[in-house]
């Protein structure tokens, strides 16, 4: 099973750029989009031409903001966020067999202290929800834009960003807490401490061309899926957004 996650930074924009053809060619089993910025009645026709069995979405109440979409080629029970007041359209939860798969657009805390507090509460509430699922012995997959780089290896300028939201000690500590529960950062698990592999670049100063970036998009899996993990990757060859798609292959 191949699963892809991609912050598209606007669903209509990504379709206008003809940036989805690779999905039709590669035919993954699951694609999770974040930051779709669209209501269902405004979804481009090209999304339906990708020929997935199911299309699920959770759009923000605010127009042109946030939102997530999942394209699935398998049957599943799908719900919106169960652990947070999700007016911003940040979570889709999919259940099939004993697996729980999350597609999440985690909050960005850079605007001000209020948004940083909002982000940290979201983090905390999600962690508590995961603990409940682990007690039920669920197999868990988390994908999405986490909006935090974990280690210094995960961004080009760690020292310059030490006091910037997205690389604050408390944000990074949340990823530590997640891993301490037994979750696995799939990219590092497969690729080790490989350097200069990022998933987001600013649109400014030709950052992507210079590979001045951050790795803030992830697939995390619970420990009970570790032996099923076959590959984890970042598709830096795919353009159309300021993020690159990330993905995994699981033998399930």
PDB file of N, CA, C and O in Angstrom, residues 1-6 28-34 52 54 56 68-83 90-106 126 129-130 133 138-144 183 186 218-222 224-225 246-250 252:
ATOM      1  N   UNK A   1       0.846  -1.182   0.000  1.00  0.00           N
ATOM      2  CA  UNK A   1       0.000   0.000   0.000  1.00  0.00           C
ATOM      3  C   UNK A   1       0.886   1.238   0.000  1.00  0.00           C
ATOM      4  O   UNK A   1       1.767   1.375   0.844  1.00  0.00           O
ATOM      5  N   UNK A   2       0.672   2.125  -0.961  1.00  0.00           N
ATOM      6  CA  UNK A   2       1.417   3.373  -1.031  1.00  0.00           C
ATOM      7  C   UNK A   2       0.512   4.506  -0.564  1.00  0.00           C
ATOM      8  O   UNK A   2      -0.602   4.667  -1.056  1.00  0.00           O
ATOM      9  N   UNK A   3       1.021   5.299   0.386  1.00  0.00           N
ATOM     10  CA  UNK A   3       0.282   6.421   0.939  1.00  0.00           C
ATOM     11  C   UNK A   3       1.092   7.704   0.746  1.00  0.00           C
ATOM     12  O   UNK A   3       2.300   7.719   0.994  1.00  0.00           O
ATOM     13  N   UNK A   4       0.404   8.763   0.306  1.00  0.00           N
ATOM     14  CA  UNK A   4       1.034  10.048   0.013  1.00  0.00           C
ATOM     15  C   UNK A   4       0.381  11.135   0.854  1.00  0.00           C
ATOM     16  O   UNK A   4      -0.832  11.127   1.068  1.00  0.00           O
ATOM     17  N   UNK A   5       1.176  12.093   1.308  1.00  0.00           N
ATOM     18  CA  UNK A   5       0.675  13.286   1.996  1.00  0.00           C
ATOM     19  C   UNK A   5       1.272  14.508   1.315  1.00  0.00           C
ATOM     20  O   UNK A   5       2.474  14.540   1.017  1.00  0.00           O
ATOM     21  N   UNK A   6       0.424  15.544   1.103  1.00  0.00           N
ATOM     22  CA  UNK A   6       0.922  16.729   0.401  1.00  0.00           C
ATOM     23  C   UNK A   6       0.141  17.962   0.830  1.00  0.00           C
ATOM     24  O   UNK A   6      -1.082  18.006   0.674  1.00  0.00           O
ATOM     25  N   UNK A  28      -1.355   5.780  -6.204  1.00  0.00           N
ATOM     26  CA  UNK A  28      -1.239   5.410  -4.791  1.00  0.00           C
ATOM     27  C   UNK A  28      -2.596   4.975  -4.243  1.00  0.00           C
ATOM     28  O   UNK A  28      -3.650   5.280  -4.823  1.00  0.00           O
ATOM     29  N   UNK A  29      -2.569   4.274  -3.133  1.00  0.00           N
ATOM     30  CA  UNK A  29      -3.806   3.806  -2.514  1.00  0.00           C
ATOM     31  C   UNK A  29      -4.485   4.892  -1.679  1.00  0.00           C
ATOM     32  O   UNK A  29      -5.687   4.830  -1.448  1.00  0.00           O
ATOM     33  N   UNK A  30      -3.682   5.862  -1.241  1.00  0.00           N
ATOM     34  CA  UNK A  30      -4.214   6.939  -0.405  1.00  0.00           C
ATOM     35  C   UNK A  30      -3.420   8.208  -0.664  1.00  0.00           C
ATOM     36  O   UNK A  30      -2.190   8.178  -0.752  1.00  0.00           O
ATOM     37  N   UNK A  31      -4.139   9.321  -0.778  1.00  0.00           N
ATOM     38  CA  UNK A  31      -3.498  10.638  -0.861  1.00  0.00           C
ATOM     39  C   UNK A  31      -4.193  11.562   0.127  1.00  0.00           C
ATOM     40  O   UNK A  31      -5.418  11.719   0.079  1.00  0.00           O
ATOM     41  N   UNK A  32      -3.422  12.161   1.018  1.00  0.00           N
ATOM     42  CA  UNK A  32      -3.955  13.152   1.945  1.00  0.00           C
ATOM     43  C   UNK A  32      -3.451  14.534   1.567  1.00  0.00           C
ATOM     44  O   UNK A  32      -2.245  14.776   1.559  1.00  0.00           O
ATOM     45  N   UNK A  33      -4.371  15.424   1.233  1.00  0.00           N
ATOM     46  CA  UNK A  33      -4.028  16.810   0.936  1.00  0.00           C
ATOM     47  C   UNK A  33      -4.283  17.662   2.173  1.00  0.00           C
ATOM     48  O   UNK A  33      -5.272  17.463   2.879  1.00  0.00           O
ATOM     49  N   UNK A  34      -3.403  18.634   2.404  1.00  0.00           N
ATOM     50  CA  UNK A  34      -3.650  19.643   3.436  1.00  0.00           C
ATOM     51  C   UNK A  34      -3.673  21.027   2.795  1.00  0.00           C
ATOM     52  O   UNK A  34      -3.131  21.239   1.718  1.00  0.00           O
ATOM     53  N   UNK A  52     -10.280   7.960  -7.795  1.00  0.00           N
ATOM     54  CA  UNK A  52     -10.220   7.262  -6.520  1.00  0.00           C
ATOM     55  C   UNK A  52     -11.614   6.784  -6.141  1.00  0.00           C
ATOM     56  O   UNK A  52     -12.622   7.380  -6.523  1.00  0.00           O
ATOM     57  N   UNK A  54     -13.024   6.782  -3.169  1.00  0.00           N
ATOM     58  CA  UNK A  54     -13.691   7.690  -2.244  1.00  0.00           C
ATOM     59  C   UNK A  54     -12.929   9.006  -2.158  1.00  0.00           C
ATOM     60  O   UNK A  54     -11.700   9.025  -2.223  1.00  0.00           O
ATOM     61  N   UNK A  56     -12.964  12.265   0.534  1.00  0.00           N
ATOM     62  CA  UNK A  56     -13.465  12.825   1.787  1.00  0.00           C
ATOM     63  C   UNK A  56     -12.835  14.192   1.990  1.00  0.00           C
ATOM     64  O   UNK A  56     -11.687  14.421   1.607  1.00  0.00           O
ATOM     65  N   UNK A  68      -8.655  19.971   4.759  1.00  0.00           N
ATOM     66  CA  UNK A  68      -7.975  18.737   4.369  1.00  0.00           C
ATOM     67  C   UNK A  68      -8.882  17.891   3.479  1.00  0.00           C
ATOM     68  O   UNK A  68     -10.105  17.989   3.545  1.00  0.00           O
ATOM     69  N   UNK A  69      -8.250  17.084   2.646  1.00  0.00           N
ATOM     70  CA  UNK A  69      -8.966  16.167   1.743  1.00  0.00           C
ATOM     71  C   UNK A  69      -8.210  14.857   1.675  1.00  0.00           C
ATOM     72  O   UNK A  69      -6.974  14.840   1.651  1.00  0.00           O
ATOM     73  N   UNK A  70      -8.955  13.754   1.652  1.00  0.00           N
ATOM     74  CA  UNK A  70      -8.353  12.425   1.508  1.00  0.00           C
ATOM     75  C   UNK A  70      -8.953  11.717   0.303  1.00  0.00           C
ATOM     76  O   UNK A  70     -10.177  11.686   0.132  1.00  0.00           O
ATOM     77  N   UNK A  71      -8.098  11.157  -0.526  1.00  0.00           N
ATOM     78  CA  UNK A  71      -8.491  10.337  -1.664  1.00  0.00           C
ATOM     79  C   UNK A  71      -8.117   8.903  -1.323  1.00  0.00           C
ATOM     80  O   UNK A  71      -6.945   8.604  -1.077  1.00  0.00           O
ATOM     81  N   UNK A  72      -9.093   8.013  -1.304  1.00  0.00           N
ATOM     82  CA  UNK A  72      -8.869   6.635  -0.858  1.00  0.00           C
ATOM     83  C   UNK A  72      -9.310   5.643  -1.922  1.00  0.00           C
ATOM     84  O   UNK A  72     -10.383   5.801  -2.507  1.00  0.00           O
ATOM     85  N   UNK A  73      -8.517   4.612  -2.121  1.00  0.00           N
ATOM     86  CA  UNK A  73      -8.903   3.523  -3.009  1.00  0.00           C
ATOM     87  C   UNK A  73      -9.333   2.296  -2.227  1.00  0.00           C
ATOM     88  O   UNK A  73      -9.290   1.178  -2.739  1.00  0.00           O
ATOM     89  N   UNK A  74      -9.716   2.491  -0.970  1.00  0.00           N
ATOM     90  CA  UNK A  74     -10.189   1.392  -0.132  1.00  0.00           C
ATOM     91  C   UNK A  74     -11.351   1.903   0.708  1.00  0.00           C
ATOM     92  O   UNK A  74     -11.518   3.103   0.905  1.00  0.00           O
ATOM     93  N   UNK A  75     -12.159   0.980   1.188  1.00  0.00           N
ATOM     94  CA  UNK A  75     -13.304   1.348   2.019  1.00  0.00           C
ATOM     95  C   UNK A  75     -12.842   1.625   3.448  1.00  0.00           C
ATOM     96  O   UNK A  75     -11.965   0.928   3.976  1.00  0.00           O
ATOM     97  N   UNK A  76     -13.416   2.632   4.065  1.00  0.00           N
ATOM     98  CA  UNK A  76     -13.058   2.965   5.441  1.00  0.00           C
ATOM     99  C   UNK A  76     -14.181   3.770   6.077  1.00  0.00           C
ATOM    100  O   UNK A  76     -15.028   4.342   5.388  1.00  0.00           O
ATOM    101  N   UNK A  77     -14.181   3.778   7.395  1.00  0.00           N
ATOM    102  CA  UNK A  77     -15.081   4.643   8.139  1.00  0.00           C
ATOM    103  C   UNK A  77     -14.359   5.967   8.380  1.00  0.00           C
ATOM    104  O   UNK A  77     -13.251   5.972   8.918  1.00  0.00           O
ATOM    105  N   UNK A  78     -14.970   7.064   7.995  1.00  0.00           N
ATOM    106  CA  UNK A  78     -14.294   8.351   8.038  1.00  0.00           C
ATOM    107  C   UNK A  78     -15.062   9.331   8.907  1.00  0.00           C
ATOM    108  O   UNK A  78     -16.292   9.390   8.864  1.00  0.00           O
ATOM    109  N   UNK A  79     -14.317  10.090   9.703  1.00  0.00           N
ATOM    110  CA  UNK A  79     -14.918  11.110  10.550  1.00  0.00           C
ATOM    111  C   UNK A  79     -14.013  12.328  10.595  1.00  0.00           C
ATOM    112  O   UNK A  79     -12.826  12.256  10.293  1.00  0.00           O
ATOM    113  N   UNK A  80     -14.599  13.453  10.992  1.00  0.00           N
ATOM    114  CA  UNK A  80     -13.816  14.656  11.204  1.00  0.00           C
ATOM    115  C   UNK A  80     -13.256  14.633  12.628  1.00  0.00           C
ATOM    116  O   UNK A  80     -13.395  13.662  13.338  1.00  0.00           O
ATOM    117  N   UNK A  81     -12.614  15.697  13.016  1.00  0.00           N
ATOM    118  CA  UNK A  81     -11.848  15.703  14.262  1.00  0.00           C
ATOM    119  C   UNK A  81     -12.698  15.356  15.481  1.00  0.00           C
ATOM    120  O   UNK A  81     -13.757  15.935  15.700  1.00  0.00           O
ATOM    121  N   UNK A  82     -12.205  14.406  16.290  1.00  0.00           N
ATOM    122  CA  UNK A  82     -12.897  13.974  17.500  1.00  0.00           C
ATOM    123  C   UNK A  82     -12.260  14.526  18.776  1.00  0.00           C
ATOM    124  O   UNK A  82     -12.820  14.347  19.863  1.00  0.00           O
ATOM    125  N   UNK A  83     -11.110  15.168  18.666  1.00  0.00           N
ATOM    126  CA  UNK A  83     -10.381  15.560  19.868  1.00  0.00           C
ATOM    127  C   UNK A  83     -10.223  17.067  20.011  1.00  0.00           C
ATOM    128  O   UNK A  83      -9.640  17.544  20.986  1.00  0.00           O
ATOM    129  N   UNK A  90      -9.105  20.746  10.034  1.00  0.00           N
ATOM    130  CA  UNK A  90      -7.712  20.291  10.129  1.00  0.00           C
ATOM    131  C   UNK A  90      -7.545  18.779  10.160  1.00  0.00           C
ATOM    132  O   UNK A  90      -6.416  18.305   9.986  1.00  0.00           O
ATOM    133  N   UNK A  91      -8.606  18.019  10.369  1.00  0.00           N
ATOM    134  CA  UNK A  91      -8.421  16.585  10.623  1.00  0.00           C
ATOM    135  C   UNK A  91      -9.437  15.738   9.865  1.00  0.00           C
ATOM    136  O   UNK A  91     -10.632  16.054   9.826  1.00  0.00           O
ATOM    137  N   UNK A  92      -8.948  14.659   9.268  1.00  0.00           N
ATOM    138  CA  UNK A  92      -9.778  13.548   8.810  1.00  0.00           C
ATOM    139  C   UNK A  92      -9.215  12.276   9.412  1.00  0.00           C
ATOM    140  O   UNK A  92      -8.003  12.043   9.389  1.00  0.00           O
ATOM    141  N   UNK A  93     -10.104  11.469   9.967  1.00  0.00           N
ATOM    142  CA  UNK A  93      -9.714  10.198  10.582  1.00  0.00           C
ATOM    143  C   UNK A  93     -10.375   9.059   9.818  1.00  0.00           C
ATOM    144  O   UNK A  93     -11.601   9.049   9.633  1.00  0.00           O
ATOM    145  N   UNK A  94      -9.569   8.108   9.376  1.00  0.00           N
ATOM    146  CA  UNK A  94     -10.070   6.974   8.589  1.00  0.00           C
ATOM    147  C   UNK A  94      -9.775   5.667   9.336  1.00  0.00           C
ATOM    148  O   UNK A  94      -8.642   5.449   9.776  1.00  0.00           O
ATOM    149  N   UNK A  95     -10.777   4.807   9.449  1.00  0.00           N
ATOM    150  CA  UNK A  95     -10.604   3.520  10.132  1.00  0.00           C
ATOM    151  C   UNK A  95     -10.921   2.382   9.170  1.00  0.00           C
ATOM    152  O   UNK A  95     -11.968   2.383   8.517  1.00  0.00           O
ATOM    153  N   UNK A  96     -10.016   1.433   9.096  1.00  0.00           N
ATOM    154  CA  UNK A  96     -10.247   0.214   8.328  1.00  0.00           C
ATOM    155  C   UNK A  96      -9.491  -0.918   9.016  1.00  0.00           C
ATOM    156  O   UNK A  96      -8.359  -0.758   9.440  1.00  0.00           O
ATOM    157  N   UNK A  97     -10.159  -2.067   9.148  1.00  0.00           N
ATOM    158  CA  UNK A  97      -9.621  -3.175   9.939  1.00  0.00           C
ATOM    159  C   UNK A  97      -9.264  -2.642  11.331  1.00  0.00           C
ATOM    160  O   UNK A  97     -10.081  -1.995  11.960  1.00  0.00           O
ATOM    161  N   UNK A  98      -8.041  -2.878  11.786  1.00  0.00           N
ATOM    162  CA  UNK A  98      -7.636  -2.359  13.100  1.00  0.00           C
ATOM    163  C   UNK A  98      -6.709  -1.158  12.961  1.00  0.00           C
ATOM    164  O   UNK A  98      -5.947  -0.829  13.873  1.00  0.00           O
ATOM    165  N   UNK A  99      -6.771  -0.488  11.822  1.00  0.00           N
ATOM    166  CA  UNK A  99      -5.897   0.649  11.531  1.00  0.00           C
ATOM    167  C   UNK A  99      -6.673   1.964  11.632  1.00  0.00           C
ATOM    168  O   UNK A  99      -7.816   2.067  11.177  1.00  0.00           O
ATOM    169  N   UNK A 100      -6.043   2.960  12.223  1.00  0.00           N
ATOM    170  CA  UNK A 100      -6.572   4.324  12.252  1.00  0.00           C
ATOM    171  C   UNK A 100      -5.572   5.212  11.516  1.00  0.00           C
ATOM    172  O   UNK A 100      -4.412   5.310  11.902  1.00  0.00           O
ATOM    173  N   UNK A 101      -6.031   5.847  10.455  1.00  0.00           N
ATOM    174  CA  UNK A 101      -5.183   6.686   9.606  1.00  0.00           C
ATOM    175  C   UNK A 101      -5.649   8.138   9.717  1.00  0.00           C
ATOM    176  O   UNK A 101      -6.826   8.440   9.477  1.00  0.00           O
ATOM    177  N   UNK A 102      -4.732   9.023  10.099  1.00  0.00           N
ATOM    178  CA  UNK A 102      -5.037  10.436  10.236  1.00  0.00           C
ATOM    179  C   UNK A 102      -4.410  11.248   9.097  1.00  0.00           C
ATOM    180  O   UNK A 102      -3.244  11.062   8.761  1.00  0.00           O
ATOM    181  N   UNK A 103      -5.206  12.150   8.544  1.00  0.00           N
ATOM    182  CA  UNK A 103      -4.722  13.176   7.629  1.00  0.00           C
ATOM    183  C   UNK A 103      -4.920  14.510   8.344  1.00  0.00           C
ATOM    184  O   UNK A 103      -6.055  14.928   8.582  1.00  0.00           O
ATOM    185  N   UNK A 104      -3.818  15.186   8.712  1.00  0.00           N
ATOM    186  CA  UNK A 104      -3.919  16.361   9.578  1.00  0.00           C
ATOM    187  C   UNK A 104      -3.091  17.534   9.044  1.00  0.00           C
ATOM    188  O   UNK A 104      -1.935  17.369   8.664  1.00  0.00           O
ATOM    189  N   UNK A 105      -3.706  18.690   9.085  1.00  0.00           N
ATOM    190  CA  UNK A 105      -2.992  19.943   8.859  1.00  0.00           C
ATOM    191  C   UNK A 105      -2.836  20.621  10.218  1.00  0.00           C
ATOM    192  O   UNK A 105      -3.747  21.281  10.707  1.00  0.00           O
ATOM    193  N   UNK A 106      -1.686  20.432  10.844  1.00  0.00           N
ATOM    194  CA  UNK A 106      -1.440  20.970  12.176  1.00  0.00           C
ATOM    195  C   UNK A 106      -1.320  22.494  12.108  1.00  0.00           C
ATOM    196  O   UNK A 106      -0.837  23.045  11.117  1.00  0.00           O
ATOM    197  N   UNK A 126      -4.302  16.081  20.782  1.00  0.00           N
ATOM    198  CA  UNK A 126      -4.093  14.959  19.866  1.00  0.00           C
ATOM    199  C   UNK A 126      -3.282  13.857  20.538  1.00  0.00           C
ATOM    200  O   UNK A 126      -3.582  12.665  20.376  1.00  0.00           O
ATOM    201  N   UNK A 129      -5.475  11.818  22.717  1.00  0.00           N
ATOM    202  CA  UNK A 129      -6.336  10.952  21.895  1.00  0.00           C
ATOM    203  C   UNK A 129      -5.570   9.734  21.398  1.00  0.00           C
ATOM    204  O   UNK A 129      -6.078   8.610  21.399  1.00  0.00           O
ATOM    205  N   UNK A 130      -4.327   9.937  20.999  1.00  0.00           N
ATOM    206  CA  UNK A 130      -3.496   8.822  20.550  1.00  0.00           C
ATOM    207  C   UNK A 130      -3.270   7.810  21.666  1.00  0.00           C
ATOM    208  O   UNK A 130      -3.259   6.598  21.423  1.00  0.00           O
ATOM    209  N   UNK A 133      -6.139   5.481  21.795  1.00  0.00           N
ATOM    210  CA  UNK A 133      -6.124   4.523  20.689  1.00  0.00           C
ATOM    211  C   UNK A 133      -5.078   3.430  20.911  1.00  0.00           C
ATOM    212  O   UNK A 133      -5.303   2.264  20.578  1.00  0.00           O
ATOM    213  N   UNK A 138      -4.750  -0.221  18.681  1.00  0.00           N
ATOM    214  CA  UNK A 138      -4.928   0.153  17.289  1.00  0.00           C
ATOM    215  C   UNK A 138      -3.573   0.313  16.601  1.00  0.00           C
ATOM    216  O   UNK A 138      -2.580   0.676  17.222  1.00  0.00           O
ATOM    217  N   UNK A 139      -3.541   0.044  15.325  1.00  0.00           N
ATOM    218  CA  UNK A 139      -2.399   0.374  14.480  1.00  0.00           C
ATOM    219  C   UNK A 139      -2.666   1.772  13.920  1.00  0.00           C
ATOM    220  O   UNK A 139      -3.728   2.021  13.353  1.00  0.00           O
ATOM    221  N   UNK A 140      -1.709   2.684  14.078  1.00  0.00           N
ATOM    222  CA  UNK A 140      -1.971   4.094  13.805  1.00  0.00           C
ATOM    223  C   UNK A 140      -0.984   4.634  12.772  1.00  0.00           C
ATOM    224  O   UNK A 140       0.224   4.399  12.866  1.00  0.00           O
ATOM    225  N   UNK A 141      -1.529   5.379  11.817  1.00  0.00           N
ATOM    226  CA  UNK A 141      -0.738   6.089  10.809  1.00  0.00           C
ATOM    227  C   UNK A 141      -1.130   7.557  10.881  1.00  0.00           C
ATOM    228  O   UNK A 141      -2.321   7.889  10.829  1.00  0.00           O
ATOM    229  N   UNK A 142      -0.141   8.427  11.008  1.00  0.00           N
ATOM    230  CA  UNK A 142      -0.377   9.875  11.049  1.00  0.00           C
ATOM    231  C   UNK A 142       0.365  10.514   9.889  1.00  0.00           C
ATOM    232  O   UNK A 142       1.578  10.339   9.756  1.00  0.00           O
ATOM    233  N   UNK A 143      -0.354  11.242   9.055  1.00  0.00           N
ATOM    234  CA  UNK A 143       0.334  11.967   7.982  1.00  0.00           C
ATOM    235  C   UNK A 143      -0.131  13.405   7.957  1.00  0.00           C
ATOM    236  O   UNK A 143      -1.240  13.726   8.374  1.00  0.00           O
ATOM    237  N   UNK A 144       0.741  14.274   7.469  1.00  0.00           N
ATOM    238  CA  UNK A 144       0.346  15.657   7.294  1.00  0.00           C
ATOM    239  C   UNK A 144       1.465  16.647   7.508  1.00  0.00           C
ATOM    240  O   UNK A 144       2.620  16.289   7.726  1.00  0.00           O
ATOM    241  N   UNK A 183       5.873   5.817  18.606  1.00  0.00           N
ATOM    242  CA  UNK A 183       5.675   6.185  17.207  1.00  0.00           C
ATOM    243  C   UNK A 183       7.021   6.332  16.499  1.00  0.00           C
ATOM    244  O   UNK A 183       8.041   6.639  17.118  1.00  0.00           O
ATOM    245  N   UNK A 186       8.923   7.822  10.039  1.00  0.00           N
ATOM    246  CA  UNK A 186       9.207   6.839   8.994  1.00  0.00           C
ATOM    247  C   UNK A 186      10.365   7.253   8.097  1.00  0.00           C
ATOM    248  O   UNK A 186      11.160   6.412   7.683  1.00  0.00           O
ATOM    249  N   UNK A 218       5.301  14.892   7.568  1.00  0.00           N
ATOM    250  CA  UNK A 218       5.710  13.602   8.128  1.00  0.00           C
ATOM    251  C   UNK A 218       4.692  12.497   7.867  1.00  0.00           C
ATOM    252  O   UNK A 218       3.504  12.757   7.655  1.00  0.00           O
ATOM    253  N   UNK A 219       5.185  11.276   7.948  1.00  0.00           N
ATOM    254  CA  UNK A 219       4.390  10.092   8.228  1.00  0.00           C
ATOM    255  C   UNK A 219       4.951   9.486   9.511  1.00  0.00           C
ATOM    256  O   UNK A 219       6.123   9.108   9.561  1.00  0.00           O
ATOM    257  N   UNK A 220       4.119   9.411  10.535  1.00  0.00           N
ATOM    258  CA  UNK A 220       4.442   8.681  11.754  1.00  0.00           C
ATOM    259  C   UNK A 220       3.599   7.409  11.789  1.00  0.00           C
ATOM    260  O   UNK A 220       2.424   7.440  11.407  1.00  0.00           O
ATOM    261  N   UNK A 221       4.174   6.317  12.243  1.00  0.00           N
ATOM    262  CA  UNK A 221       3.408   5.083  12.427  1.00  0.00           C
ATOM    263  C   UNK A 221       3.646   4.548  13.836  1.00  0.00           C
ATOM    264  O   UNK A 221       4.706   4.770  14.433  1.00  0.00           O
ATOM    265  N   UNK A 222       2.674   3.840  14.367  1.00  0.00           N
ATOM    266  CA  UNK A 222       2.829   3.225  15.677  1.00  0.00           C
ATOM    267  C   UNK A 222       3.788   2.038  15.590  1.00  0.00           C
ATOM    268  O   UNK A 222       4.015   1.457  14.525  1.00  0.00           O
ATOM    269  N   UNK A 224       3.605  -0.978  16.376  1.00  0.00           N
ATOM    270  CA  UNK A 224       3.080  -2.261  15.901  1.00  0.00           C
ATOM    271  C   UNK A 224       2.964  -2.335  14.377  1.00  0.00           C
ATOM    272  O   UNK A 224       2.533  -3.371  13.836  1.00  0.00           O
ATOM    273  N   UNK A 225       3.360  -1.266  13.669  1.00  0.00           N
ATOM    274  CA  UNK A 225       3.421  -1.302  12.206  1.00  0.00           C
ATOM    275  C   UNK A 225       4.860  -1.285  11.689  1.00  0.00           C
ATOM    276  O   UNK A 225       5.089  -1.296  10.480  1.00  0.00           O
ATOM    277  N   UNK A 246       5.196  13.823   0.558  1.00  0.00           N
ATOM    278  CA  UNK A 246       5.945  12.796   1.285  1.00  0.00           C
ATOM    279  C   UNK A 246       5.116  11.522   1.256  1.00  0.00           C
ATOM    280  O   UNK A 246       3.905  11.560   1.074  1.00  0.00           O
ATOM    281  N   UNK A 247       5.780  10.386   1.426  1.00  0.00           N
ATOM    282  CA  UNK A 247       5.022   9.140   1.339  1.00  0.00           C
ATOM    283  C   UNK A 247       5.695   7.972   1.998  1.00  0.00           C
ATOM    284  O   UNK A 247       6.867   8.026   2.395  1.00  0.00           O
ATOM    285  N   UNK A 248       4.915   6.895   2.127  1.00  0.00           N
ATOM    286  CA  UNK A 248       5.440   5.625   2.654  1.00  0.00           C
ATOM    287  C   UNK A 248       4.823   4.472   1.871  1.00  0.00           C
ATOM    288  O   UNK A 248       3.801   4.627   1.185  1.00  0.00           O
ATOM    289  N   UNK A 249       5.468   3.330   1.996  1.00  0.00           N
ATOM    290  CA  UNK A 249       4.905   2.082   1.512  1.00  0.00           C
ATOM    291  C   UNK A 249       4.838   1.108   2.675  1.00  0.00           C
ATOM    292  O   UNK A 249       5.823   0.910   3.388  1.00  0.00           O
ATOM    293  N   UNK A 250       3.642   0.548   2.891  1.00  0.00           N
ATOM    294  CA  UNK A 250       3.408  -0.392   3.983  1.00  0.00           C
ATOM    295  C   UNK A 250       2.886  -1.700   3.423  1.00  0.00           C
ATOM    296  O   UNK A 250       2.038  -1.715   2.528  1.00  0.00           O
ATOM    297  N   UNK A 252       0.555  -3.911   4.052  1.00  0.00           N
ATOM    298  CA  UNK A 252      -0.688  -4.224   4.772  1.00  0.00           C
ATOM    299  C   UNK A 252      -1.803  -4.451   3.763  1.00  0.00           C
ATOM    300  O   UNK A 252      -1.766  -3.949   2.656  1.00  0.00           O
TER     301      UNK A 252
END
